[in-house]
Coordinates of C-alpha atoms in Angstrom, one line a residue:
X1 CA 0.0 0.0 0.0
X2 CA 1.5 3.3 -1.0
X3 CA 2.5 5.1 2.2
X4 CA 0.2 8.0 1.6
X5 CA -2.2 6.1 1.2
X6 CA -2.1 3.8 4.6
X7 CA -1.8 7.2 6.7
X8 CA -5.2 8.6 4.8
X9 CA -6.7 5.5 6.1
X10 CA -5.5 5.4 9.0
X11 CA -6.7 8.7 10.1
X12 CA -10.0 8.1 8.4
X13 CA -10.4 5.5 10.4
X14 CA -9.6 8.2 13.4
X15 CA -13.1 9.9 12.9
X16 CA -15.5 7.1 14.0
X17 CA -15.0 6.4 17.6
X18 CA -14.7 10.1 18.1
X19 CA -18.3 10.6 16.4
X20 CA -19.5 8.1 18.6
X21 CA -17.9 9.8 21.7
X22 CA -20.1 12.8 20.4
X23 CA -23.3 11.5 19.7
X24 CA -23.3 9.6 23.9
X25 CA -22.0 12.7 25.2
X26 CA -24.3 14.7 22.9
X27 CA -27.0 12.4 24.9
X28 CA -25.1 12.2 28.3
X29 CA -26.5 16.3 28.5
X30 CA -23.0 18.0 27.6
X31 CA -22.7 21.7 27.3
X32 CA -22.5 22.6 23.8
X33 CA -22.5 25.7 21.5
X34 CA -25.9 24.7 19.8
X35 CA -27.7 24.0 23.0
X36 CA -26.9 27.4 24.7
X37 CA -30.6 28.8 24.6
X38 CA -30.7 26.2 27.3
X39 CA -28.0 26.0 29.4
X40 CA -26.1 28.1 31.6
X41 CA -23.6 29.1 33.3
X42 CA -23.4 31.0 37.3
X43 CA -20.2 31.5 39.1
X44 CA -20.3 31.3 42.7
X45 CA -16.7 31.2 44.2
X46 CA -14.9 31.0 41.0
X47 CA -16.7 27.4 40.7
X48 CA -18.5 26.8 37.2
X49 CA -22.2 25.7 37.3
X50 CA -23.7 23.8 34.4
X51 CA -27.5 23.6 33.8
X52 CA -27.6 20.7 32.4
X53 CA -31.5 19.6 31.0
X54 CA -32.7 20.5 35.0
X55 CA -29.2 18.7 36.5
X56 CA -27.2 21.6 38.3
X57 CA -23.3 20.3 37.6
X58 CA -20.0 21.9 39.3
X59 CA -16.6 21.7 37.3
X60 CA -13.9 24.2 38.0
X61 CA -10.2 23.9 37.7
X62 CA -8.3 20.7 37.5
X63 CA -6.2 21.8 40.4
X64 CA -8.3 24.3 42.4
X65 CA -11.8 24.0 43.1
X66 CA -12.2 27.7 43.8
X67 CA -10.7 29.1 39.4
X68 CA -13.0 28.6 36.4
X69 CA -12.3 25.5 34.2
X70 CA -11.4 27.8 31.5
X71 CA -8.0 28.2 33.0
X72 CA -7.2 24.6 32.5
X73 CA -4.2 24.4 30.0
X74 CA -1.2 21.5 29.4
X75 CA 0.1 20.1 32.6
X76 CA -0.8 22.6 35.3
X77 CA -0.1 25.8 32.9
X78 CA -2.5 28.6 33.2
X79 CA -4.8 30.0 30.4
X80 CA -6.8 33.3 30.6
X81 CA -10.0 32.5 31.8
X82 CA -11.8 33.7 29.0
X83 CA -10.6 30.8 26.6
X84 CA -13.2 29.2 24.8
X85 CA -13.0 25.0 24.9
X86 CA -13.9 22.6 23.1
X87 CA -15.0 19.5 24.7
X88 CA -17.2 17.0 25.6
X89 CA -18.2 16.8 29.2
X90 CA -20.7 14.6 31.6
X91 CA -21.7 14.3 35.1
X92 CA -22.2 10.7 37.0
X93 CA -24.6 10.7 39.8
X94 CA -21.0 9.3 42.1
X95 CA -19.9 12.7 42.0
X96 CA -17.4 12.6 39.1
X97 CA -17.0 15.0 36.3
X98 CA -15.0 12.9 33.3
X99 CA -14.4 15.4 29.7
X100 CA -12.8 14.4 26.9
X101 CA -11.6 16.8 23.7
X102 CA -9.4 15.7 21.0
X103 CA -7.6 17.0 17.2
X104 CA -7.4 14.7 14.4
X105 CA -6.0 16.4 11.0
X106 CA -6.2 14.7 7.8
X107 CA -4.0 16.9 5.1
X108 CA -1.8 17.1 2.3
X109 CA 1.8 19.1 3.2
X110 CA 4.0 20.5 0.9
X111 CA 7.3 22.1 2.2
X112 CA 10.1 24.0 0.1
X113 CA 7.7 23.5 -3.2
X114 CA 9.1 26.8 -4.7
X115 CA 12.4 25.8 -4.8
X116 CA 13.1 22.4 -6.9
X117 CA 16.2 20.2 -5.2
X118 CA 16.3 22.7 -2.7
X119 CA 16.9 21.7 1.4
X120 CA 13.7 20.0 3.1
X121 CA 11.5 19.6 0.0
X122 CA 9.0 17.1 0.4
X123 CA 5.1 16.5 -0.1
X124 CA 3.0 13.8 1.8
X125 CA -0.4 12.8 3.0
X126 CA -0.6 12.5 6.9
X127 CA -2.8 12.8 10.2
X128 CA -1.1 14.7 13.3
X129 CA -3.5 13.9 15.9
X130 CA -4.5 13.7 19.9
X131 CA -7.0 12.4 22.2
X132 CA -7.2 13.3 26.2
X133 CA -9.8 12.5 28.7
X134 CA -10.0 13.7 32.5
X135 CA -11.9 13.0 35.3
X136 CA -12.7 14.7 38.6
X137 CA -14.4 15.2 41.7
X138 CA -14.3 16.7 45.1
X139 CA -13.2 14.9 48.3
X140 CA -14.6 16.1 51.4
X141 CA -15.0 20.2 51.6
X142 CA -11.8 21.7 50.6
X143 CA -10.0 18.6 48.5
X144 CA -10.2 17.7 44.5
X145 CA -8.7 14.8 43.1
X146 CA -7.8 14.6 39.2
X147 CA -6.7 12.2 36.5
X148 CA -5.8 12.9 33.0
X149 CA -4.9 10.8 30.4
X150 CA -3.6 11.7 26.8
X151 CA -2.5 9.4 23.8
X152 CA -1.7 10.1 20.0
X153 CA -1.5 8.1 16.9
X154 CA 1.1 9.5 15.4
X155 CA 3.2 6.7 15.4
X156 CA 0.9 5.2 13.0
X157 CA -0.7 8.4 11.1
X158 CA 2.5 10.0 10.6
X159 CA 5.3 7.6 10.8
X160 CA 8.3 6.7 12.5
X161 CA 10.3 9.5 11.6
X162 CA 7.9 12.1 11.7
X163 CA 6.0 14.8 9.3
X164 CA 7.8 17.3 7.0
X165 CA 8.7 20.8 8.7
X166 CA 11.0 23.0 6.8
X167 CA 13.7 24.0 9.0
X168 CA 12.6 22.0 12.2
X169 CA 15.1 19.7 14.1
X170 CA 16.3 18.9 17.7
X171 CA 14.9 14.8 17.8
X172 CA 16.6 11.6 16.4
X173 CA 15.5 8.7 14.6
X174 CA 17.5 5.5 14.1
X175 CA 21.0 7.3 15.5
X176 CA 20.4 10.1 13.0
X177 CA 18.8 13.6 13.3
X178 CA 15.6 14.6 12.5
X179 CA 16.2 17.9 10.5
X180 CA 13.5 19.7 8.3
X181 CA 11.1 17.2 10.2
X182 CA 9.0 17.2 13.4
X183 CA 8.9 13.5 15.5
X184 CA 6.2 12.3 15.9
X185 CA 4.7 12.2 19.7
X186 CA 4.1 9.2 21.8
X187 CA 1.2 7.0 22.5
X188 CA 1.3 7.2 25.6
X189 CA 1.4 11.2 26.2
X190 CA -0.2 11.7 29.7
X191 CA -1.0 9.7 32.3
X192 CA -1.4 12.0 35.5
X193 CA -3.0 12.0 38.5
X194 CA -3.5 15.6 40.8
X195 CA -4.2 16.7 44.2
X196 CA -5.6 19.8 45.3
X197 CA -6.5 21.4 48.8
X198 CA -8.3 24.8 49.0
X199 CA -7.4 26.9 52.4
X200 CA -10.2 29.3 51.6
X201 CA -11.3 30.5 48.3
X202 CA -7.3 32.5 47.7
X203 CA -5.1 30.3 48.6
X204 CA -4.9 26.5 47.5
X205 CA -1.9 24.0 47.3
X206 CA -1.5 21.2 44.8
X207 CA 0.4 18.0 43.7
X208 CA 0.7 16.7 40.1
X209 CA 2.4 13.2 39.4
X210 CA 2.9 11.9 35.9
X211 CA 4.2 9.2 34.0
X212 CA 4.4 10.7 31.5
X213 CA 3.8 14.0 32.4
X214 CA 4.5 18.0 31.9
X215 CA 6.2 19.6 34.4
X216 CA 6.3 23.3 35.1
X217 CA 8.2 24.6 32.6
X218 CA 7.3 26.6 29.6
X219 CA 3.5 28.4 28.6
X220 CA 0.7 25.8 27.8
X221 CA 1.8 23.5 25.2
X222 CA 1.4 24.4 21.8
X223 CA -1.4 21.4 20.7
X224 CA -3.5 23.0 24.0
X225 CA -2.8 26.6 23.4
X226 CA -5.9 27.8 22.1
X227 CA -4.0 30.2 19.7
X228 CA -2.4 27.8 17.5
X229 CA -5.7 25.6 17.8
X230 CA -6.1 25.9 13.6
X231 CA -2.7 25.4 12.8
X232 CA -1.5 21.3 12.1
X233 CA 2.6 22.0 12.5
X234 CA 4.7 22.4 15.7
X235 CA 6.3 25.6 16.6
X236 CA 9.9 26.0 14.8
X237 CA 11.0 27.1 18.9
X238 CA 9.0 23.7 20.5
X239 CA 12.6 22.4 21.7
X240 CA 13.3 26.0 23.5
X241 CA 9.8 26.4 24.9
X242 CA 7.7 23.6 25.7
X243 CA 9.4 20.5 24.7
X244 CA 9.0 19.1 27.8
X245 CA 5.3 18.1 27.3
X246 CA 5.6 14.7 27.3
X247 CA 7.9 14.0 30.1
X248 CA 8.4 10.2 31.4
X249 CA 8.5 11.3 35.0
X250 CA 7.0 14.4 36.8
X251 CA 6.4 15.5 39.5
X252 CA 5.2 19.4 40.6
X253 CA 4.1 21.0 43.5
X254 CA 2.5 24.1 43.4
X255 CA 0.5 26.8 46.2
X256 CA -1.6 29.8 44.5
X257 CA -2.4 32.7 46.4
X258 CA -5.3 35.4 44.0
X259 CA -3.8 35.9 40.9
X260 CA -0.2 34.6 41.3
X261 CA 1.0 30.6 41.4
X262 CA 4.1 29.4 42.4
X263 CA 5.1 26.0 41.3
X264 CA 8.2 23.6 41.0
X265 CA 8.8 20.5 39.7
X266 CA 11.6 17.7 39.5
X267 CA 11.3 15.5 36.4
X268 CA 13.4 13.3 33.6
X269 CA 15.3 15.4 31.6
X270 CA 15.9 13.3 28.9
X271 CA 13.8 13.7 25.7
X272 CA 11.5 10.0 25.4
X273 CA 13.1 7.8 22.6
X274 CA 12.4 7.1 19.5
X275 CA 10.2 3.6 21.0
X276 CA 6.8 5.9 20.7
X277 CA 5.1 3.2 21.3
X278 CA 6.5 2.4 25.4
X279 CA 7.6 3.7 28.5
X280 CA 10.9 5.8 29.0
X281 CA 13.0 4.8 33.0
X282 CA 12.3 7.7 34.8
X283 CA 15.0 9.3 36.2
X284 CA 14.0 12.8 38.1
X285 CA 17.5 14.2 37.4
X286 CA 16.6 17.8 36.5
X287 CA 14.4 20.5 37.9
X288 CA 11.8 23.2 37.6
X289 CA 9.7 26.6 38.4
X290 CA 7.1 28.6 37.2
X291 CA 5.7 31.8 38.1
X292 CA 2.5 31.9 36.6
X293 CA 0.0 35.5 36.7
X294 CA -3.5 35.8 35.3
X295 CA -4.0 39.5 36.5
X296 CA -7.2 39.8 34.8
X297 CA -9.4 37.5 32.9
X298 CA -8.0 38.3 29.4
X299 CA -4.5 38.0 30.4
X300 CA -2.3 34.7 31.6
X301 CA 1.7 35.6 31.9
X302 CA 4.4 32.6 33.0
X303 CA 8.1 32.8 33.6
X304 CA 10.1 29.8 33.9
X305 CA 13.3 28.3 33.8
X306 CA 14.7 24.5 34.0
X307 CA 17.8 22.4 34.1
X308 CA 17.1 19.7 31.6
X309 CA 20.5 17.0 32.3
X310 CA 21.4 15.2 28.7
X311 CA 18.0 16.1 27.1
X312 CA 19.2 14.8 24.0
X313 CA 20.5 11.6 22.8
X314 CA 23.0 13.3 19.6
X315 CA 24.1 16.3 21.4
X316 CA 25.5 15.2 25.2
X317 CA 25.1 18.1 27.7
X318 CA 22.6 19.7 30.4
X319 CA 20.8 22.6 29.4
X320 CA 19.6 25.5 31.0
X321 CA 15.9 26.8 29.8
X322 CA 14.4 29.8 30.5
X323 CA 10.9 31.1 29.0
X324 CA 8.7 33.5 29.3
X325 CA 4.9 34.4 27.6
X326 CA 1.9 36.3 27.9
X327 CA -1.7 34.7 26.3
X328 CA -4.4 36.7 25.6
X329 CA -8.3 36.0 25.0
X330 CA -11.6 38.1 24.8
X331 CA -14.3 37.3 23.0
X332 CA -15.8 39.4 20.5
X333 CA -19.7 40.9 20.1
X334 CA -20.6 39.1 23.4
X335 CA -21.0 35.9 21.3
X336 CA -19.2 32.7 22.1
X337 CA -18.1 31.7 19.0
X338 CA -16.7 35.2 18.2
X339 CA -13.3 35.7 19.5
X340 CA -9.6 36.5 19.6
X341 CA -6.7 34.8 21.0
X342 CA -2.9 35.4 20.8
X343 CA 0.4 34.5 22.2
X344 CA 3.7 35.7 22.5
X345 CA 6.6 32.9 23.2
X346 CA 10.5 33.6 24.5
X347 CA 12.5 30.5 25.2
X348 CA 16.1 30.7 25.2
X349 CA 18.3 27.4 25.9
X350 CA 21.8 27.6 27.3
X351 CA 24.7 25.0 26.5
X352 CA 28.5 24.9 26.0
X353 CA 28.6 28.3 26.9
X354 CA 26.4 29.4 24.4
X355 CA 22.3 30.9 24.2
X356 CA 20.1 30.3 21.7
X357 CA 16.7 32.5 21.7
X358 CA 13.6 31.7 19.8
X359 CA 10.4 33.9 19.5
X360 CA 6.9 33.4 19.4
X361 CA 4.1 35.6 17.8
X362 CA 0.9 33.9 17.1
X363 CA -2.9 34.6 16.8
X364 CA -6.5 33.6 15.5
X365 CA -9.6 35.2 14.9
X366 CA -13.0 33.4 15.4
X367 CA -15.7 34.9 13.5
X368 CA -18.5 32.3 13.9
X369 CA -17.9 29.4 11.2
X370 CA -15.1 31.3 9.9
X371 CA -11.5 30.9 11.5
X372 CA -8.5 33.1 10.6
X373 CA -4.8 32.9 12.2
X374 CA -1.3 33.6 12.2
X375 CA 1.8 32.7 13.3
X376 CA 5.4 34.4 13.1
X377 CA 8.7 33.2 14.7
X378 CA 12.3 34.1 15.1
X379 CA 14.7 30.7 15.6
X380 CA 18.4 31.0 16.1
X381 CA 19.8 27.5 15.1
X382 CA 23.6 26.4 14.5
X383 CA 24.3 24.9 11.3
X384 CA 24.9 22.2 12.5
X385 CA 21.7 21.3 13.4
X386 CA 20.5 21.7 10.4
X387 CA 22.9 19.4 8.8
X388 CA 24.7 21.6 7.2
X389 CA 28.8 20.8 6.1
X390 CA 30.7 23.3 5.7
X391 CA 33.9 22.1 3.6
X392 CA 34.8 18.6 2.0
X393 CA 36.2 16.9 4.6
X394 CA 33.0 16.8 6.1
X395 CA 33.3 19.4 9.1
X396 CA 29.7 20.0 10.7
X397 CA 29.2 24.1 11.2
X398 CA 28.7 25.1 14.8
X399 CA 28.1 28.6 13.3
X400 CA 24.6 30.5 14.4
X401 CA 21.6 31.0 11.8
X402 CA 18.8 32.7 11.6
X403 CA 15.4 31.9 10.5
X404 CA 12.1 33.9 9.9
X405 CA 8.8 32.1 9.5
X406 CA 5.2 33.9 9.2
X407 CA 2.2 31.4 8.3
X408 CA -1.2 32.6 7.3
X409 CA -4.2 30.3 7.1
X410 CA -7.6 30.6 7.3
X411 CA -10.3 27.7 7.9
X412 CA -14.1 26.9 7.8
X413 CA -16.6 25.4 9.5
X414 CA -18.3 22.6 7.2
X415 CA -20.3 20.6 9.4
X416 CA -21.4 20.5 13.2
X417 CA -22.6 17.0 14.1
X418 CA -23.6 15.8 17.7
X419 CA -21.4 18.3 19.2
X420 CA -18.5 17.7 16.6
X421 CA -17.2 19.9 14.4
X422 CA -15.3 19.4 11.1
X423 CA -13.6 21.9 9.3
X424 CA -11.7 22.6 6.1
X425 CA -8.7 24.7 5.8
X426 CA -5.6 26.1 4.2
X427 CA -2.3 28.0 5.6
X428 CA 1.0 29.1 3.8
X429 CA 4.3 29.2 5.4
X430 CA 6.8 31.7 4.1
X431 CA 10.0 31.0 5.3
X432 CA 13.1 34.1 5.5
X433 CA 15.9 32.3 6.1
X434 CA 19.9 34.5 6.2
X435 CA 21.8 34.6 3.4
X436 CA 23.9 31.3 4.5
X437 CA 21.2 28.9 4.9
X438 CA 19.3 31.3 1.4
X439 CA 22.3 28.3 -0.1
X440 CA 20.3 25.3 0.7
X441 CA 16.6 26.1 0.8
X442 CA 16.1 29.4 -1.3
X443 CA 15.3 32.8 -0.7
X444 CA 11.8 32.7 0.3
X445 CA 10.8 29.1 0.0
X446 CA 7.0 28.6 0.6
X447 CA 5.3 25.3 2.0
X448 CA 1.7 25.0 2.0
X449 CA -1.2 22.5 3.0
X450 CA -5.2 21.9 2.9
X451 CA -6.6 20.0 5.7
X452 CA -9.8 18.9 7.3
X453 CA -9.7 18.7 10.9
X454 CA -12.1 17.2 13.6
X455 CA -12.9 18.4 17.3
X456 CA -15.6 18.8 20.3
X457 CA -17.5 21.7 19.4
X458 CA -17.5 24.6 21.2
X459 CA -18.8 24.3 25.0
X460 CA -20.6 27.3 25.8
X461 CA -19.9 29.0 29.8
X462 CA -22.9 31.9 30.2

């Protein structure tokens, strides 16, 4: 079977149990965007209440039972609490509150296709994709116990060495680097469990254990960040930001007092192997903190930093990490489905005496069916990395380069189906690379795509 072919399959294949997921949740009394004339939403101690068909059902915050559930991001990252989500959701009569929300692409990538032979060119059929369900509910008065689990198919929708992404590198397969590719993630992506306590309705403490796990380190990982929610391909900076998302070992601790959280965590440091389909030996060798600030309910900043010991197989070495960003959402018109989101990403990694700095500009408009988004960046990368030789006798280049990207896409809304919504969608990716790497992949070379793309719909929360 030609391999485009088996991964257009494969993902096909994707969309049926997560129809089905719809259409009992749809019946289970979920909160959705097309049944808002009758549900709604009240806040009472920073608790969400859900109307659901007569049933009155509390969620909140995965770690805090006194913060909106909008908050909820990758790990224990912080969102604004005015991001819009899309999930499933349903209450048992026991007393737990289990959600589930997911992204399956199906799409056709093109990278470099302006430039024939040049560096990274490549076209293929694939399906980047991810599933996560949690589950909650209080114990006693003032606890909250969570678990979350997350897998992805990519190691059979995208294949073992990834998906084509111009200028992309920093993972390994088979002894060699990955370069002008992104790795596929693991099947096993999340499996964490959390404990909260709430001192009164300020103040809370938690504990977050994962195998694997995210510890705190880095702004909301880029699959959850509602920002880059349209756009299929990883963030050129993912190794200098928020890499650490799928960790085989975590575990934070973390105390919130108003607007301001606190958090450190100790966790693995090396990067999981190229066996996606197992478990890593955890080894809690490096270390973590965040302080994250949502000073109103637009606004979510983080600053972090990390020492990650040998994160990488290829390149032996600690690394030190620090990052900073500031997320942004309102919604527009006083209508749900009508809104703005942004983000703006620093991560710089230290090593062998040297600091390399990537940036992070990103944004998308929701206009109702309509969805329109962008994303910039600014990577500093050796040559090196790229796999780039620099004489005959086969020298690799430690020198620095620079790379520009700046994507524009824009997508519709084609069907909305027992709370499941499937859209269609395009983006271009121009890529301003310096004049040294301009050598290898062109001046400007473009890389394009057209997708469809299944999720939840839209929960409503007024």
């Amino acid at each position: 079977m030609n391999t485009n072919n088996k991964y257009g399959t494969l993902s096909i294949a994707l969309l049926w149990p997560a129809l089905a997921w719809g259409q009992h949740n749809h019946e289970g009394h979920q909160v959705t965007e097309h049944q808002s004339e009758k549900s709604t939403v009240k806040a009472d101690s920073g608790s969400m209440h859900h109307n659901h068909g007569g049933m009155a059902m509390t969620m909140s915050h995965l770690y805090s039972r006194n913060l909106p559930m909008n908050r909820n991001a990758s790990g224990t990252a912080w969102h604004p609490d005015q991001t819009p989500m899309y999930m499933y959701m349903k209450h048992s009569k026991s007393g737990w509150m289990t959600m589930a929300h997911y992204s399956v692409f199906l799409r056709h990538t093109n990278q470099n296709f302006t430039n024939p032979g040049g560096k990274g060119r490549e076209q293929r059929v694939d399906a980047p994709n991810w599933f996560m369900g949690m589950a909650q509910r209080n114990v006693g008065k003032r606890g909250l116990l969570v678990f979350k689990a997350m897998i992805s198919l990519d190691p059979f929708t995208v294949g073992k060495a990834g998906y084509p992404l111009l200028f992309q590198s920093g993972e390994s397969y088979r002894g060699q680097p990955l370069i002008d590719r992104q790795h596929q993630h693991d099947l096993f992506s999340e499996l964490s469990v959390g404990y909260s306590y709430a001192f009164s309705p300020k103040a809370d403490a938690f504990l977050y254990v994962g195998f694997p796990g995210e510890p705190a380190l880095g702004p909301p990982a880029f699959m959850h960040r509602i920002s880059s929610f349209n756009n299929p391909d990883s963030p050129l900076g993912h190794h200098w930001t928020d890499a650490t998302h799928i960790t085989f070992g975590v575990a934070t601790a973390g105390v919130r007092y108003g607007m301001v959280k606190l958090e450190v965590s100790s966790f693995t440091g090396r990067e999981p192997d190229e066996k996606r389909l197992g478990f890593d030996t955890p080894r809690f060798d490096s270390y973590s903190y965040r302080v994250s600030v949502n000073p109103t309910s637009s606004l979510a900043f983080q600053f972090s930093q990390g020492l990650l010991r040998n994160p990488e197989v290829l390149h032996p070495g600690d690394v030190r990490r620090t990052t900073a960003s500031v997320l942004h959402s309102v919604s527009l018109s006083g209508s749900p489905d009508h809104y703005v989101t942004s983000a703006v990403v620093w991560g710089r990694n230290g090593h062998d005496g040297e600091n390399e700095n990537a940036y992070l500009a990103e944004t998308s408009l929701q206009w109702g069916r309509l969805a329109v988004y962008g994303r910039y960046e600014n990577v500093t990368k050796s040559a090196e990395e790229l796999g780039i030789i620099n004489d005959e006798a086969g020298t690799t280049n430690d020198r620095p380069t620079n790379v520009d990207n700046v994507t524009l896409g824009l997508n519709y809304r084609l069907v909305r189906y027992r709370s499941t919504d499937l859209v269609a969608g395009t983006q271009l990716t121009a890529g301003m690379p310096d004049q040294f790497l301009q050598r290898y992949y062109g001046k400007t070379p473009l890389s394009g795509q057209i997708y469809v793309r299944l999720t939840p719909s839209l929960i409503r929360t007024r």
